[in-house]
GROMACS .gro file of C-alpha atoms in nm:
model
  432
    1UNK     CA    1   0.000   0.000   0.000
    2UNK     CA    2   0.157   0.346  -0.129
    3UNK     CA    3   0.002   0.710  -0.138
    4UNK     CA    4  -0.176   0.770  -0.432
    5UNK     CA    5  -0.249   1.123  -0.352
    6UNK     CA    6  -0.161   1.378  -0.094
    7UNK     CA    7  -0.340   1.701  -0.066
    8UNK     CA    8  -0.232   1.955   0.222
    9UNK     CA    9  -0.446   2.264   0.327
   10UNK     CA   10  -0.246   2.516   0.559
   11UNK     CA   11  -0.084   2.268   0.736
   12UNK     CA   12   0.262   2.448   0.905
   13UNK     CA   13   0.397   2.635   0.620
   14UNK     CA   14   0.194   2.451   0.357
   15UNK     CA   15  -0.092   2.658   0.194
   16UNK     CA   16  -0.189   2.407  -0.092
   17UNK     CA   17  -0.057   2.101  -0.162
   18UNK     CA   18  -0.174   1.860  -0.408
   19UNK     CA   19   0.102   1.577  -0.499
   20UNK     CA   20  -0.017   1.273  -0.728
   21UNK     CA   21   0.317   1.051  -0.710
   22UNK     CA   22   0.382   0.797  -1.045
   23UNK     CA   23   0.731   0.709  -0.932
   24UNK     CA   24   0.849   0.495  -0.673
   25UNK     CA   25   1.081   0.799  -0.574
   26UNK     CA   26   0.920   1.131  -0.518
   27UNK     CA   27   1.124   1.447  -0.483
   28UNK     CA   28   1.010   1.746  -0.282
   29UNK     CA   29   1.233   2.029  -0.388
   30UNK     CA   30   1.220   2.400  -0.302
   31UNK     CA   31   1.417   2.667  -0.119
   32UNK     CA   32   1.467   2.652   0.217
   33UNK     CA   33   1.147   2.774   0.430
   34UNK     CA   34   0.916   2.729   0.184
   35UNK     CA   35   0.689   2.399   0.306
   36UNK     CA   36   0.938   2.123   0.185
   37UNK     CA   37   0.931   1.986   0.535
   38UNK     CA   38   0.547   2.052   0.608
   39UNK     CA   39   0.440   1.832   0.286
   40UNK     CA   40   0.676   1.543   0.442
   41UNK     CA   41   0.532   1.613   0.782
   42UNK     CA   42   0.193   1.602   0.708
   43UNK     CA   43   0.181   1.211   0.580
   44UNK     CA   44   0.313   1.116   0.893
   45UNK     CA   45   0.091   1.341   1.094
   46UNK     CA   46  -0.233   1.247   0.880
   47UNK     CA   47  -0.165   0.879   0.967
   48UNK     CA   48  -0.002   0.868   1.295
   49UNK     CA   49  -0.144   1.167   1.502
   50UNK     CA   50  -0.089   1.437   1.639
   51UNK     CA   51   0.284   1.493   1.758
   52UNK     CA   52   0.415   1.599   2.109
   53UNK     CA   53   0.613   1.839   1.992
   54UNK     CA   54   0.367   1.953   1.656
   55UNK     CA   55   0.284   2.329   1.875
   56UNK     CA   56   0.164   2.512   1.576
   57UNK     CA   57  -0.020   2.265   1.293
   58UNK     CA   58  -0.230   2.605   1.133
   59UNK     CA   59  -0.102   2.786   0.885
   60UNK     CA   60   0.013   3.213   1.016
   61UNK     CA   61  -0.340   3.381   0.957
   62UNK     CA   62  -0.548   3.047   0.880
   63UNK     CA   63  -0.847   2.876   1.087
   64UNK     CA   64  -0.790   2.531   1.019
   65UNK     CA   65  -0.577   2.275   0.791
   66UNK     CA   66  -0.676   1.944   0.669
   67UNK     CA   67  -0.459   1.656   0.533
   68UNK     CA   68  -0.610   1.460   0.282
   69UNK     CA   69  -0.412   1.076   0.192
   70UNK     CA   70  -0.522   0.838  -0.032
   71UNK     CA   71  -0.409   0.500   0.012
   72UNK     CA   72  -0.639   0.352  -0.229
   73UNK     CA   73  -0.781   0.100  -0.019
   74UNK     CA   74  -0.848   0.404   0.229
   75UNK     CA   75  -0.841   0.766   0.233
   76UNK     CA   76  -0.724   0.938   0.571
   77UNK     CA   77  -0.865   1.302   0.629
   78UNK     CA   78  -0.701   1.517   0.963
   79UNK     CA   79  -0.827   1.805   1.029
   80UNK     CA   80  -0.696   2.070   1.300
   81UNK     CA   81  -0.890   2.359   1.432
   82UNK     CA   82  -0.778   2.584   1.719
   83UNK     CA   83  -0.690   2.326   1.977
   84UNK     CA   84  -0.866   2.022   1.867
   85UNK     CA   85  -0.805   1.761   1.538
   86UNK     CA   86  -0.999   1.513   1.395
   87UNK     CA   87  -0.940   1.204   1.208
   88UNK     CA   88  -1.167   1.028   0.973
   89UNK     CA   89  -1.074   0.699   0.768
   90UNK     CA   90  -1.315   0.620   0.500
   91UNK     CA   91  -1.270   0.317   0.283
   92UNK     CA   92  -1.390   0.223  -0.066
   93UNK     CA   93  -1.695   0.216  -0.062
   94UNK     CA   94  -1.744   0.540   0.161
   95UNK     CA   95  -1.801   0.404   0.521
   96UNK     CA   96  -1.610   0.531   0.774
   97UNK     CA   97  -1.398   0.299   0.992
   98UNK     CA   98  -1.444   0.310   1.409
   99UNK     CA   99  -1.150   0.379   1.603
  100UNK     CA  100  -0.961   0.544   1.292
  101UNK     CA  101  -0.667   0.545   1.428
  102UNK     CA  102  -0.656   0.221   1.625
  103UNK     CA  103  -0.643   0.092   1.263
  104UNK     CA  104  -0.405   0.323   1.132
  105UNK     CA  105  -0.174   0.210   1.354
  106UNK     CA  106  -0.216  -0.132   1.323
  107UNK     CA  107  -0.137  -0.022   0.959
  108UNK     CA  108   0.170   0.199   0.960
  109UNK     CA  109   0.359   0.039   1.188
  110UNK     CA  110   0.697   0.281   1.159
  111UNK     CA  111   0.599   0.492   0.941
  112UNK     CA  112   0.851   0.777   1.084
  113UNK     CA  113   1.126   0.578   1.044
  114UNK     CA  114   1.376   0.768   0.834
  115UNK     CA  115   1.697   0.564   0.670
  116UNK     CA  116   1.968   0.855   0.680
  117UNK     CA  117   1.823   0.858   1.042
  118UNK     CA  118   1.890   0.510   1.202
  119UNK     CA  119   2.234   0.594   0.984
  120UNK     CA  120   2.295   0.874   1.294
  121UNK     CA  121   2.225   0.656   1.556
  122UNK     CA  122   2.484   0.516   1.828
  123UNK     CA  123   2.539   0.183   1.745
  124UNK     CA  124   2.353   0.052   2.020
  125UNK     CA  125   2.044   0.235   1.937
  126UNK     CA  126   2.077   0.056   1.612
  127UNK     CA  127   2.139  -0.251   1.694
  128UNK     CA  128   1.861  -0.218   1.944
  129UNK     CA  129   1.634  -0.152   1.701
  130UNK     CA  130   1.732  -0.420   1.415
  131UNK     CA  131   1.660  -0.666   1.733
  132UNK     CA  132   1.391  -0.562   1.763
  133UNK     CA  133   1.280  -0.562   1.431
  134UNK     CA  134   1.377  -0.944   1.414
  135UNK     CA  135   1.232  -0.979   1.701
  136UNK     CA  136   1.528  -1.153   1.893
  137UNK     CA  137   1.622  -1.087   2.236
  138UNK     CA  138   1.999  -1.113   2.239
  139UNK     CA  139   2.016  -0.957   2.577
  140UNK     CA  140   1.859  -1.254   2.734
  141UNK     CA  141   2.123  -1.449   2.584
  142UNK     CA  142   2.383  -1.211   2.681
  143UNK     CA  143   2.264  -1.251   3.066
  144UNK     CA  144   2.259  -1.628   3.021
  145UNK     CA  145   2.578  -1.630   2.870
  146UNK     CA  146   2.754  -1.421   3.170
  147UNK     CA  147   2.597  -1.561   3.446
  148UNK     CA  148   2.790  -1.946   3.285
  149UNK     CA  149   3.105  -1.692   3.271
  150UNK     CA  150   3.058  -1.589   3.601
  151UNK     CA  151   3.039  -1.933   3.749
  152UNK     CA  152   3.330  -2.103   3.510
  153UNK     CA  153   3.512  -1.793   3.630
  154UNK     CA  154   3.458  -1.880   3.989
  155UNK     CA  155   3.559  -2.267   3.917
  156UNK     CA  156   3.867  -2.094   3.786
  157UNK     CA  157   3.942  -1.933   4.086
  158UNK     CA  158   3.882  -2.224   4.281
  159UNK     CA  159   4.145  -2.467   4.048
  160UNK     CA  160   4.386  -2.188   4.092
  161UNK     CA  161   4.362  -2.217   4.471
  162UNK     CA  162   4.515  -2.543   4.509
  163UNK     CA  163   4.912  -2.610   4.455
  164UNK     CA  164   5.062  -2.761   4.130
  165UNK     CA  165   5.235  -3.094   4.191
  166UNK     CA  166   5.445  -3.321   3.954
  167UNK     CA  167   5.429  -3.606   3.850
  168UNK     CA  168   5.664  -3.787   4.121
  169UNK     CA  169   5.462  -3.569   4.391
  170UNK     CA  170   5.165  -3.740   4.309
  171UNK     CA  171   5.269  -4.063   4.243
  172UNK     CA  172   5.472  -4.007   4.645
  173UNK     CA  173   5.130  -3.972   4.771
  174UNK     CA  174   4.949  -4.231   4.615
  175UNK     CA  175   5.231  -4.472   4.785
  176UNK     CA  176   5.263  -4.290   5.104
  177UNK     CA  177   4.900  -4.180   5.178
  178UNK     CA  178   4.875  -4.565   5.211
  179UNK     CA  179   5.084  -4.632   5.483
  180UNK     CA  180   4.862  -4.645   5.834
  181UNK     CA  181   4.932  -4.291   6.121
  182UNK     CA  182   5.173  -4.399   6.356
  183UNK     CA  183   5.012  -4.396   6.717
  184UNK     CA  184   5.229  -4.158   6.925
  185UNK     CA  185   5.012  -4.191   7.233
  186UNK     CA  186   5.053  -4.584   7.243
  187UNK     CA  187   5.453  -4.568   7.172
  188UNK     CA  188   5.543  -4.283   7.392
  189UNK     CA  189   5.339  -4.545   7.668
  190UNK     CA  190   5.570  -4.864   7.512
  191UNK     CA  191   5.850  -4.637   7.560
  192UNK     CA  192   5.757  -4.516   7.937
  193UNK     CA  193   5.721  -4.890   8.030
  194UNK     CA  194   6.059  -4.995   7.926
  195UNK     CA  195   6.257  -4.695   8.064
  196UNK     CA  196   6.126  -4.802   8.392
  197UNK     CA  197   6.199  -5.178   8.337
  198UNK     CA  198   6.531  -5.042   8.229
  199UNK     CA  199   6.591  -4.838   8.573
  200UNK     CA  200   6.519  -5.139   8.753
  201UNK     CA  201   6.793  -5.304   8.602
  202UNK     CA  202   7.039  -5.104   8.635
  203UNK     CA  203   6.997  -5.003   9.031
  204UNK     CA  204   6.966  -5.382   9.053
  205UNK     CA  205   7.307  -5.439   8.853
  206UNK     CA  206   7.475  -5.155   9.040
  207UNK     CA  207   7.336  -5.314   9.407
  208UNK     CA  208   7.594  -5.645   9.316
  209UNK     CA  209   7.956  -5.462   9.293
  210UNK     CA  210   7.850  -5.286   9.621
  211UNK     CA  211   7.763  -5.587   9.794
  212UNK     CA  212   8.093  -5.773   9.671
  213UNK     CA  213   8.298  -5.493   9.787
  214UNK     CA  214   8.152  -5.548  10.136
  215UNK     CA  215   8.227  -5.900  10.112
  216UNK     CA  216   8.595  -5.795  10.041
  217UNK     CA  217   8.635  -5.591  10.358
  218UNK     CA  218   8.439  -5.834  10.558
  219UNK     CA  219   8.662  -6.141  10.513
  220UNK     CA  220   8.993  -5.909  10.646
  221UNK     CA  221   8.772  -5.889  10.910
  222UNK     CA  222   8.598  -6.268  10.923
  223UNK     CA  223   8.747  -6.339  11.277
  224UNK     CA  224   8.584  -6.079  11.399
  225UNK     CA  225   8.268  -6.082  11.134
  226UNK     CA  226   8.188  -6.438  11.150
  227UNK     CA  227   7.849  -6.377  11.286
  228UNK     CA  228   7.787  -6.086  11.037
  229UNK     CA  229   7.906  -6.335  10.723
  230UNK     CA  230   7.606  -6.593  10.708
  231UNK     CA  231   7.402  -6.270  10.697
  232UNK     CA  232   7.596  -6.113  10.416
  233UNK     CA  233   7.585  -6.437  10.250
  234UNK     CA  234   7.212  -6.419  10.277
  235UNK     CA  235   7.201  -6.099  10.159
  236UNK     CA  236   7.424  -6.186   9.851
  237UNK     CA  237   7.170  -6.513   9.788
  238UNK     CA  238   6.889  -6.190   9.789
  239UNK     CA  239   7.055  -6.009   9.559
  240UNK     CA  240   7.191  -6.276   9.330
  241UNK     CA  241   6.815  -6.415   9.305
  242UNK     CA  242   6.693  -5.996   9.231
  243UNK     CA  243   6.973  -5.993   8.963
  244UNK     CA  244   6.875  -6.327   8.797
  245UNK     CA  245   6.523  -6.178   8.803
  246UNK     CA  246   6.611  -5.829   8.651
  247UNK     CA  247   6.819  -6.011   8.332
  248UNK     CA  248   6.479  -6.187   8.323
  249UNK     CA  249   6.320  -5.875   8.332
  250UNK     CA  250   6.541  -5.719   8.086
  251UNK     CA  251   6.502  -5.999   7.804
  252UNK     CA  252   6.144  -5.938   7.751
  253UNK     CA  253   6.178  -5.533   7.759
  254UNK     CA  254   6.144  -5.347   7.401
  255UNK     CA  255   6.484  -5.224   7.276
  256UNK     CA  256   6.495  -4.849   7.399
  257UNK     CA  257   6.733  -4.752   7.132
  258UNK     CA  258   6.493  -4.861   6.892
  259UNK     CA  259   6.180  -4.706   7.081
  260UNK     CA  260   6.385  -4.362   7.101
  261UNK     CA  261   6.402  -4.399   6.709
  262UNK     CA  262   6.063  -4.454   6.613
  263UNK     CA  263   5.940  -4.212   6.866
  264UNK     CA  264   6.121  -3.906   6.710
  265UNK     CA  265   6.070  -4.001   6.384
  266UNK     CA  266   5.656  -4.038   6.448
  267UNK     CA  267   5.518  -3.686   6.394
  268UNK     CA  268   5.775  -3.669   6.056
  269UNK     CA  269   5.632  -3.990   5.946
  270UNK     CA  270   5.253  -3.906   6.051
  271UNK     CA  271   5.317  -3.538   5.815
  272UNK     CA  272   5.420  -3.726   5.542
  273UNK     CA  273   5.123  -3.976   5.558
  274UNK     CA  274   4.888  -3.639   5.582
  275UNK     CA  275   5.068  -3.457   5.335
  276UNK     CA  276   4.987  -3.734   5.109
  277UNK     CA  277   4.632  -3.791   5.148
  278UNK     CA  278   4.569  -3.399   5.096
  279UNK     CA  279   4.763  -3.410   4.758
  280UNK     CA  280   4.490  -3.722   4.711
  281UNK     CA  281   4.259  -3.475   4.813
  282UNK     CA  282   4.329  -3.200   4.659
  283UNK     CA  283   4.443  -3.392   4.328
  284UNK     CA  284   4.031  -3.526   4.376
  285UNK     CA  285   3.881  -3.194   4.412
  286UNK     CA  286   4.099  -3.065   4.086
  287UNK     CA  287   3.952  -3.316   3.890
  288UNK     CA  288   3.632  -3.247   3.980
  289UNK     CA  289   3.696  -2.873   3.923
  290UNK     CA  290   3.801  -2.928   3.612
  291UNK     CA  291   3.493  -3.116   3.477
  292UNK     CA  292   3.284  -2.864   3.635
  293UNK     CA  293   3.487  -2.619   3.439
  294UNK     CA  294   3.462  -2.793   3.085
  295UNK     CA  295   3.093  -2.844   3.149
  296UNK     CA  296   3.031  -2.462   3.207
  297UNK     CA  297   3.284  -2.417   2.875
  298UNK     CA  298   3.076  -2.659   2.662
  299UNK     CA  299   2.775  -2.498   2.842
  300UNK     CA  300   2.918  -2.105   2.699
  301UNK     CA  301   2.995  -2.267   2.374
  302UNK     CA  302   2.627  -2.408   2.365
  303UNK     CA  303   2.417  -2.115   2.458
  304UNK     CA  304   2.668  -1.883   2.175
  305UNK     CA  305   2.582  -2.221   1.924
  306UNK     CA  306   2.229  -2.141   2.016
  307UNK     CA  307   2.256  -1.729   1.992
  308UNK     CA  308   2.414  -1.810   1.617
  309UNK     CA  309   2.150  -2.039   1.539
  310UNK     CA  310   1.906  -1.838   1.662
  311UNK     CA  311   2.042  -1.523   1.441
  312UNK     CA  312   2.088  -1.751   1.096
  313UNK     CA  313   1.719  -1.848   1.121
  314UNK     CA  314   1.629  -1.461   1.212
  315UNK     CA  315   1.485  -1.282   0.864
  316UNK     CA  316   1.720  -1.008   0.832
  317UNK     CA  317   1.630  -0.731   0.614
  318UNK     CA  318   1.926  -0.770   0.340
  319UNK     CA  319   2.175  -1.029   0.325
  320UNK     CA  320   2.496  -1.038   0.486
  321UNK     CA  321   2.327  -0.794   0.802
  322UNK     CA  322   2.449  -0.923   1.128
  323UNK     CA  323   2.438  -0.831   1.483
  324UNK     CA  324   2.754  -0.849   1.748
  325UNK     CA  325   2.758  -0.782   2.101
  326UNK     CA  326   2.793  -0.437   2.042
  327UNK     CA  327   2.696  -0.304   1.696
  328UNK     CA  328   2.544  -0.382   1.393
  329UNK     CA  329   2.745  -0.552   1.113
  330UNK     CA  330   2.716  -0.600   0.746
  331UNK     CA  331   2.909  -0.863   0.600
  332UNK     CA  332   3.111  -0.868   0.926
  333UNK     CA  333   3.216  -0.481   0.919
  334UNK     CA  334   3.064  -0.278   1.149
  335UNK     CA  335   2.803  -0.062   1.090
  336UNK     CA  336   3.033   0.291   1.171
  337UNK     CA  337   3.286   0.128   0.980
  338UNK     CA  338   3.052   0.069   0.598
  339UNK     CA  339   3.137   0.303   0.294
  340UNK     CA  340   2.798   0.592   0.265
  341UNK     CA  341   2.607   0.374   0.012
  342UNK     CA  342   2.684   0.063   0.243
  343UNK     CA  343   2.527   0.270   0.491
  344UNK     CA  344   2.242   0.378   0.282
  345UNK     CA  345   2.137   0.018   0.160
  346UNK     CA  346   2.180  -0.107   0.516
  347UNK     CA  347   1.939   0.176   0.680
  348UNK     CA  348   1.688   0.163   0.349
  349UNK     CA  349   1.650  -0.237   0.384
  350UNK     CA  350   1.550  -0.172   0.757
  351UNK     CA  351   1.355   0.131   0.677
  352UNK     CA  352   1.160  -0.097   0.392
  353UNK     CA  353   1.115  -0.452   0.707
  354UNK     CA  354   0.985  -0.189   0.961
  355UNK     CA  355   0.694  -0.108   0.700
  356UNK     CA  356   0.610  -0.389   0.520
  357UNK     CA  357   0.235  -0.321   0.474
  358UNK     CA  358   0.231   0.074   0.425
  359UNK     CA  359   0.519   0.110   0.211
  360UNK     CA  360   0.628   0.511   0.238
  361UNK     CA  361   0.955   0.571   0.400
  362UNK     CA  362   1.043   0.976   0.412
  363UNK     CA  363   1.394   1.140   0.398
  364UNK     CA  364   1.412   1.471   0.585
  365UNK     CA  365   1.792   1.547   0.482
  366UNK     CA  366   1.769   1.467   0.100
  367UNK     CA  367   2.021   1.738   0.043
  368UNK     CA  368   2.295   1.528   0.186
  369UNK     CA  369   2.282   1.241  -0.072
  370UNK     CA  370   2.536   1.253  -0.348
  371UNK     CA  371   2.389   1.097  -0.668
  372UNK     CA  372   2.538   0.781  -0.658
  373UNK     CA  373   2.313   0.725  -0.256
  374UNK     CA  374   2.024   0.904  -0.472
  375UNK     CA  375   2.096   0.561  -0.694
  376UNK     CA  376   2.096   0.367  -0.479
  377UNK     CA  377   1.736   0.462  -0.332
  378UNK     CA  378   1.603   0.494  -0.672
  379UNK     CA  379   1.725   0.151  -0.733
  380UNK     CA  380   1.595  -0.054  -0.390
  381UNK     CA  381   1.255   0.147  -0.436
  382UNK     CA  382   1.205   0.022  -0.777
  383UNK     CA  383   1.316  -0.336  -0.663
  384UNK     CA  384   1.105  -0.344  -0.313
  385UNK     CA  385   0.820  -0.173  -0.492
  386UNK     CA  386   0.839   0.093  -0.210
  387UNK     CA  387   0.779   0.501  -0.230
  388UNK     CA  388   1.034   0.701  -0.116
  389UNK     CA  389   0.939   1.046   0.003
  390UNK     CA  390   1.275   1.266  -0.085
  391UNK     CA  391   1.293   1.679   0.069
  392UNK     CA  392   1.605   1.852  -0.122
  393UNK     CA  393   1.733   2.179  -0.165
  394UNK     CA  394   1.673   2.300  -0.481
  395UNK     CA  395   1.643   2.668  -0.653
  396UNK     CA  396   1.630   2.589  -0.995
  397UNK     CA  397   1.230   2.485  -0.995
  398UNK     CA  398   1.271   2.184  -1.238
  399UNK     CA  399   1.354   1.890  -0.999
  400UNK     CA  400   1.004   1.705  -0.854
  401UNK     CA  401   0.768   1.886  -0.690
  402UNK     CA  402   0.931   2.218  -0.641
  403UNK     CA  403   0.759   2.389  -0.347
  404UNK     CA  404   0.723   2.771  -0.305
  405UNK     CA  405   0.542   2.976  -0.027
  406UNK     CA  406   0.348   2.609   0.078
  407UNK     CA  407   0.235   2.562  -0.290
  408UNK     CA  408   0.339   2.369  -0.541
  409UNK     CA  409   0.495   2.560  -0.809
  410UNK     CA  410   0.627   2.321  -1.049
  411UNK     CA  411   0.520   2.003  -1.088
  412UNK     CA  412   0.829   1.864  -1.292
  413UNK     CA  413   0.604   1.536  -1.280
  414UNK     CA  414   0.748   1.182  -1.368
  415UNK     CA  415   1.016   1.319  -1.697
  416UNK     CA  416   1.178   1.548  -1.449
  417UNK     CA  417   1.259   1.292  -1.181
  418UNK     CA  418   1.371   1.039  -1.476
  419UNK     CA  419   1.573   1.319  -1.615
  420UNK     CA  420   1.728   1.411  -1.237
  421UNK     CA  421   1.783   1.017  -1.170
  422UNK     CA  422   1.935   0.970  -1.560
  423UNK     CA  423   2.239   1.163  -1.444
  424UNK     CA  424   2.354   0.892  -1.229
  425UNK     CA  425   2.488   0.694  -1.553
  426UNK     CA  426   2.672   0.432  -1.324
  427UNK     CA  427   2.307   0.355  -1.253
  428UNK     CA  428   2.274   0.206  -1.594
  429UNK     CA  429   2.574  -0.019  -1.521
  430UNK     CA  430   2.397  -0.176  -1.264
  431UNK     CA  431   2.572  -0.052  -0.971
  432UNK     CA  432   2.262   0.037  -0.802
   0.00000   0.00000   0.00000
C-alpha cells in the first residue's frame, strides 16, 4: 500500500498542496522555508497523530488545515482547528472505519522511520532496534551467557587455589598416603614402660659390685665378722636371686634404642602420611573442578551455538546484516565502519522490514545524498516496490515537486525525476 495522492491545506507552512506521485521515488524540492518539510510532515501526521512536539499545525493567519491521503484502499482526512483535530478513515466504498486510528496504527507500523536517520544513531540504538525488528532478544542471551562466565570464572578461581604438583609428587602420595598414622600416644606409653623396666635393672646391677665390695672388707675382718658373714651371705643369695630376676626382666623389655628412634621419627612420618592424602585430596577436588569447568565451557559454547543459530534463522532485512555484542554488522564490518552507500542500503532495507504493509519511507535530509546514494534509493525502491518520500534543496524549480510559499509551483512530474535520476549513468551499469 503506497500514497496515491496527498493534498495539504495550511498545514505548518503549507498553503496548498496537491502531490499525485507515479514514481516509486518522489522528490520534494524548493528553497529553504518554503513547506518542503510541512508536505513530508503532514503524511506522517495524517496517519499517525498528532505529535508531542507539533505546537503550531495552522497555517500564520489560517483557521484550520486538513490533510487529505489516499491510500487507495483508504483515504485518511485530519483536520486541525484551534486546539482540537480530527481524524476520519473512509474506505472504498465510503463508510467510515471506528476507532480510525486504532487501525491506522495497526497499519503503519513505523511509518517515521527515516533511513539517513537510524544511519545517525549510536550503534547501540541501532542494533537495538534491528533486534527488535527481528524480534530476537539477544540480551537474554547475553545474561545467560555471563551468568555461565561468572560461574566457570569462579571454578577458575577455585582450580587456581590449590598447589601444582608433579608427577613424582603425586605418584609419592598415592604410595605414602597408604601407609597407616603412627600412634604416638601408644609408643610414647611402650617407651615409658621400658625406661622403667630399664631403671630397675640397672639399680639392681649396680646393688651387686657394692655388695661384693663389702664382702671384700668383711673377710679381712671374718674373725671378727663371722656372725655378720652368714648374713651377708644371705644378703648376697637376695641379691643374686633380684639380679637373675632383673636379666629376666630385661630380656622381655622393648629395645629403647629402637623405641627412642621410632618415637622421634613419628610426627615426621605421621606429616608425610597427611601430606599425602591432601595431595589425594586435593588432586580429587581438581579433577572435579576441572569437569565442572569444561561443562560450564561446553555450556558457553552451547548457549553462543544457540545465539548463532538463533540469528541464521532470524529474517534479516538484506543479506549479509548481522548483529555483534555491540553493533550492527554487514558482512562482518561494522556498521560505523561501511562506505555511505553501504550505509544507505543497510538503513533503506531496515527502513523498507519496519513497513512492510504501508510502504512510504520519508527522507528529511535529501540534500545530503550525493547521486550515486540518490541511486541507490532509486534503485531498492524500484526493486522493493516501495515510495520514497525525498525533501532537497533545490532553486532551480525543475527537480520534482518544487515547493514555493506552501504551494506547489512546479510540478516537474514523472520526466523530471527520470531526467534528475538519468544523471547517475553508473546507474545504468547496474551498480545500483
Amino acid at each position: 500500500m503506497k500514497i496515491i495522492k496527498l493534498q495539504s491545506e495550511n498545514f505548518k507552512k503549507s498553503k496548498a498542496i496537491s502531490i499525485e506521485p507515479k514514481e516509486n521515488t518522489v522528490i520534494i524540492s524548493g528553497k529553504n522555508g518554503q513547506g518542503k518539510t510541512s508536505v513530508l510532515d503532514s503524511i506522517f501526521v495524517a496517519l499517525a497523530g498528532k505529535d508531542k512536539d507539533l505546537l503550531k499545525p495552522i497555517r500564520e493567519g489560517e483557521m484550520k488545515s486538513t490533510i487529505t491521503v489516499d491510500l487507495g484502499k483508504f483515504i485518511v482526512i485530519r483536520t486541525f482547528k484551534e486546539g482540537s483535530t480530527k481524524l476520519e478513515v473512509v474506505n472504498k466504498d465510503g463508510e467510515f472505519m471506528a476507532s480510525p486510528q486504532t487501525m491506522l496504527n495497526e497499519l503503519i507500523g513505523k511509518l517515521s522511520f527515516d533511513p539517513l536517520e537510524f544511519a545517525n544513531k549510536p550503534q547501540k540504538e541501532q542494533r537495538a532496534l534491528l533486534l527488535k525488528l527481528i524480534n530476537v532478544d539477544l540480551d537474554n542471551f547475553a545474561r545467560k551467557r555471563k551468568d555461565i562466565y561468572e560461574r566457570r570464572h569462579e571454578i577458575g578461581l577455585e582450580k587456581k587455589s590449590y598447589p601444582e604438583y608433579t608427577f613424582d609428587e603425586q605418584a609419592a602420595a598415592v604410595r605414602e598416603a597408604q601407609l597407616p598414622l603412627v600412634d604416638v600416644a601408644e609408643l610414647t606409653q611402650r617407651y615409658t614402660m621400658a625406661m622403667e623396666q630399664h631403671t630397675s635393672y640397672q639399680q639392681a646391677l649396680n646393688k651387686v659390685p657394692k655388695l661384693d665390695e663389702n664382702i671384700s672388707e668383711m673377710l679381712k675382718r671374718v674373725e671378727q665378722l663371722k656372725t655378720q658373714i652368714k648374713a651377708l651371705e644371705d644378703g648376697i643369695v637376695i641379691a643374686l636371686k633380684e639380679k637373675d630376676e632383673c636379666l629376666a626382666a630385661q630380656d622381655t623389655t622393648e629395645d629403647l634404642r629402637g623405641l627412642q628412634t621410632l618415637l622421634a621419627g613419628a610426627d615426621e612420618t605421621n606429616n608425610k602420611i597427611r601430606s599425602a592424602k591432601t595431595v589425594l585430596d586435593n588432586l580429587a577436588r581438581i579433577k572435579g573442578v576441572d569437569q565442572d569447568y569444561e561443562a560450564l565451557t561446553v555450556e558457553l559454547e552451547k548457549t553462543d551455538q544457540e545465539l548463532q543459530t538463533t540469528l541464521e534463522k532470524a529474517t534479516m532485512p538484506i543479506e549479509g546484516l548481522g548483529v555483534t555484542e555491540d553493533a550492527v554488522v554487514f558482512n562482518k564490518i561494522p556498521f560505523a565502519q561501511l562506505s555511505t552507500s553501504e550505509k544507505l542500503k543497510v538503513s533503506m532495507a531496515i527502513a523498507m522490514a519496519m513497513n512492510p504493509e504501508l510502504r512510504v519511507i520519508r527522507i528529511l535530509d535529501g540534500s545530503l545524498l550525493d547521486e550515486t546514494n540518490m541511486a541507490v534509493i532509486r534503485q531498492m525502491a524500484q526493486d522493493k516496490d516501495f515510495q520514497v518520500w525525498i525533501e532537497v534543496v533545490d532553486s532551480s524549480g525543475k527537480v520534482g515537486f518544487y515547493i514555493e510559499d506552501g504551494e506547489v509551483k512546479e510540478n516537474n512530474g514523472e520526466q523530471s525525476i527520470k531526467e534528475f535520476n538519468q544523471q547517475n549513468s553508473f546507474l545504468e551499469k547496474g551498480t545500483g
